[in-house]
Structure formats: structure tokens, C-alpha cells
Amino acid sequence: MSRLQQLVPCCLSSILILTALLLCRRNANVGTSHYYDPPHTLATCGYDPSQFPSGLLFASAGERIWDNGAACGRQYSVRCIGGDWQKACRPVQWIHIMIVDRALDIVSHSSSDGATMLLSITAYKAIADLSAKSIKIEFEPV
């Protein structure tokens, strides 16, 4: 069997796997996000800051996903897909966040009106430039 005949099945299987992974992302939702600054105090979900995820990748749920508190503890994959200027998003970067609070209950937020979720500043910086005041996000439950 020639080298080419050995490589073809390997390449085809790799292409199929990548296609399947890309198709899995079709169930994602689209929304908007802002960020909020510390201090992160006792959260509506009952978590205190020592219980927040390591790496400080967390968010507060906007009313669209709050679900009467059922959003507490939910984890999402999130990425930036657009912003208020062309280079607002970092190159395709998915992060995993946990919902620890309700956006309406945050004292330290700046502009949460209508946001799907408010990201911690650390999470926001991972997917977008801080100079972007608002970003469009794609998100899906993990």
C-alpha cells in the first residue's frame, strides 16, 4: 500500500471529525454582553467570592436567561461574535463561564440594560477588547 493510500483515510476521518465538531455548535444562542468590575460581593445565587470559579471566569445572568434563579450554577461556552467596532472580538476564542449572580442585582455594574449576561472583567478580556462597551456573544450550555 502506497503512502498516499495510507494518508487518504486518515485525512478523511480528520475532516469528518472537524465537520461534526463544527455542526455541534449550531445550537448556540446569540445575545449581548457587557462586563462588570470588582468588588464581587455575595452573589444572588448564594456564592461568596471564595466559591467563584478559578480563573474568575463567571457571569451574571440577564433576565433572558435568569429563569427565576434556575440559571445559578449553569455553565456556558461563550465567544464574542461582534462589537461596537470592527476589532472588538479576540480571534475565535470560546471560554467556559459559570453563572453566579443576577445582572439586575449587581451594584458594581455599569451598563447592564438588556444584556444577556454580564461577564466578569477577566472573562470579558478573554474574548473581547475592554474598549468595546458592548459585544454580541454566542453562547450555549455546557
GROMACS .gro file of C-alpha atoms in nm:
model
  142
    1MET     CA    1   0.000   0.000   0.000
    2SER     CA    2   0.145   0.335  -0.101
    3ARG     CA    3   0.197   0.622   0.142
    4LEU     CA    4  -0.080   0.819  -0.031
    5GLN     CA    5  -0.327   0.533   0.015
    6GLN     CA    6  -0.246   0.530   0.386
    7LEU     CA    7  -0.290   0.906   0.426
    8VAL     CA    8  -0.625   0.939   0.250
    9PRO     CA    9  -0.835   0.753   0.514
   10CYS     CA   10  -0.659   0.944   0.792
   11CYS     CA   11  -0.726   1.282   0.627
   12LEU     CA   12  -1.087   1.195   0.552
   13SER     CA   13  -1.155   1.089   0.909
   14SER     CA   14  -0.998   1.411   1.038
   15ILE     CA   15  -1.219   1.616   0.807
   16LEU     CA   16  -1.529   1.427   0.923
   17ILE     CA   17  -1.443   1.482   1.289
   18LEU     CA   18  -1.387   1.856   1.236
   19THR     CA   19  -1.712   1.886   1.044
   20ALA     CA   20  -1.901   1.709   1.322
   21LEU     CA   21  -1.749   1.940   1.583
   22LEU     CA   22  -1.846   2.248   1.384
   23LEU     CA   23  -2.201   2.123   1.335
   24CYS     CA   24  -2.237   2.066   1.710
   25ARG     CA   25  -2.204   2.442   1.763
   26ARG     CA   26  -2.525   2.511   1.565
   27ASN     CA   27  -2.739   2.506   1.881
   28ALA     CA   28  -2.577   2.817   2.023
   29ASN     CA   29  -2.781   3.122   2.119
   30VAL     CA   30  -2.694   3.482   2.038
   31GLY     CA   31  -2.711   3.771   2.283
   32THR     CA   32  -2.526   4.073   2.416
   33SER     CA   33  -2.279   4.118   2.694
   34HIS     CA   34  -2.104   4.382   2.896
   35TYR     CA   35  -1.860   4.338   3.183
   36TYR     CA   36  -1.861   4.437   3.546
   37ASP     CA   37  -1.579   4.535   3.775
   38PRO     CA   38  -1.493   4.411   4.121
   39PRO     CA   39  -1.572   4.408   4.402
   40HIS     CA   40  -1.763   4.085   4.358
   41THR     CA   41  -1.966   4.053   4.674
   42LEU     CA   42  -2.204   3.785   4.797
   43ALA     CA   43  -2.394   3.684   4.487
   44THR     CA   44  -2.769   3.642   4.446
   45CYS     CA   45  -2.708   3.273   4.379
   46GLY     CA   46  -2.563   3.234   4.728
   47TYR     CA   47  -2.199   3.205   4.626
   48ASP     CA   48  -1.943   3.415   4.804
   49PRO     CA   49  -1.630   3.519   4.611
   50SER     CA   50  -1.427   3.228   4.750
   51GLN     CA   51  -1.667   2.991   4.568
   52PHE     CA   52  -1.636   3.159   4.227
   53PRO     CA   53  -1.470   2.950   3.956
   54SER     CA   54  -1.093   2.950   3.946
   55GLY     CA   55  -0.961   3.191   3.687
   56LEU     CA   56  -1.254   3.424   3.762
   57LEU     CA   57  -1.446   3.315   3.452
   58PHE     CA   58  -1.801   3.380   3.565
   59ALA     CA   59  -2.102   3.589   3.473
   60SER     CA   60  -2.428   3.732   3.596
   61ALA     CA   61  -2.743   3.629   3.414
   62GLY     CA   62  -2.960   3.884   3.238
   63GLU     CA   63  -3.336   3.844   3.261
   64ARG     CA   64  -3.346   3.649   2.934
   65ILE     CA   65  -3.157   3.355   3.088
   66TRP     CA   66  -3.219   3.414   3.462
   67ASP     CA   67  -3.515   3.170   3.468
   68ASN     CA   68  -3.630   3.260   3.822
   69GLY     CA   69  -3.290   3.166   3.963
   70ALA     CA   70  -3.257   2.833   3.782
   71ALA     CA   71  -2.959   2.984   3.596
   72CYS     CA   72  -2.748   2.975   3.914
   73GLY     CA   73  -2.455   2.741   3.866
   74ARG     CA   74  -2.522   2.686   3.496
   75GLN     CA   75  -2.214   2.675   3.280
   76TYR     CA   76  -2.191   2.813   2.930
   77SER     CA   77  -1.943   2.823   2.647
   78VAL     CA   78  -1.925   3.183   2.530
   79ARG     CA   79  -1.750   3.365   2.247
   80CYS     CA   80  -1.757   3.715   2.103
   81ILE     CA   81  -1.905   3.743   1.753
   82GLY     CA   82  -1.922   4.121   1.713
   83GLY     CA   83  -1.891   4.451   1.886
   84ASP     CA   84  -1.938   4.823   1.861
   85TRP     CA   85  -1.622   4.843   1.649
   86GLN     CA   86  -1.458   4.609   1.399
   87LYS     CA   87  -1.181   4.459   1.614
   88ALA     CA   88  -1.377   4.431   1.939
   89CYS     CA   89  -1.353   4.049   1.946
   90ARG     CA   90  -1.044   3.845   2.008
   91PRO     CA   91  -0.982   3.579   1.739
   92VAL     CA   92  -1.232   3.292   1.772
   93GLN     CA   93  -1.198   3.215   2.140
   94TRP     CA   94  -1.451   3.008   2.337
   95ILE     CA   95  -1.444   3.035   2.715
   96HIS     CA   96  -1.640   2.846   2.980
   97ILE     CA   97  -1.818   3.055   3.243
   98MET     CA   98  -2.045   2.984   3.537
   99ILE     CA   99  -2.349   3.193   3.632
  100VAL     CA  100  -2.303   3.320   3.988
  101ASP     CA  101  -2.540   3.615   4.006
  102ARG     CA  102  -2.833   3.803   3.858
  103ALA     CA  103  -2.740   4.106   3.648
  104LEU     CA  104  -3.018   4.322   3.796
  105ASP     CA  105  -2.882   4.270   4.147
  106ILE     CA  106  -2.525   4.382   4.081
  107VAL     CA  107  -2.421   4.707   4.243
  108SER     CA  108  -2.089   4.734   4.058
  109HIS     CA  109  -2.222   4.708   3.701
  110SER     CA  110  -2.206   4.992   3.455
  111SER     CA  111  -2.447   4.921   3.170
  112SER     CA  112  -2.645   4.601   3.203
  113ASP     CA  113  -2.965   4.722   3.037
  114GLY     CA  114  -3.089   4.437   2.823
  115ALA     CA  115  -2.765   4.238   2.835
  116THR     CA  116  -2.800   3.862   2.812
  117MET     CA  117  -2.516   3.826   3.060
  118LEU     CA  118  -2.261   4.043   3.235
  119LEU     CA  119  -1.920   3.883   3.225
  120SER     CA  120  -1.655   3.923   3.491
  121ILE     CA  121  -1.385   4.156   3.366
  122THR     CA  122  -1.147   3.858   3.338
  123ALA     CA  123  -1.392   3.662   3.121
  124TYR     CA  124  -1.467   3.967   2.905
  125LYS     CA  125  -1.097   4.036   2.843
  126ALA     CA  126  -1.051   3.674   2.732
  127ILE     CA  127  -1.291   3.718   2.438
  128ALA     CA  128  -1.305   4.093   2.369
  129ASP     CA  129  -1.117   4.419   2.398
  130LEU     CA  130  -1.219   4.619   2.705
  131SER     CA  131  -1.262   4.931   2.494
  132ALA     CA  132  -1.569   4.765   2.339
  133LYS     CA  133  -1.858   4.885   2.554
  134SER     CA  134  -2.090   4.608   2.440
  135ILE     CA  135  -2.038   4.289   2.243
  136LYS     CA  136  -2.254   4.034   2.067
  137ILE     CA  137  -2.198   3.687   2.204
  138GLU     CA  138  -2.273   3.334   2.101
  139PHE     CA  139  -2.336   3.106   2.397
  140GLU     CA  140  -2.451   2.753   2.469
  141PRO     CA  141  -2.495   2.540   2.779
  142VAL     CA  142  -2.205   2.312   2.861
   0.00000   0.00000   0.00000
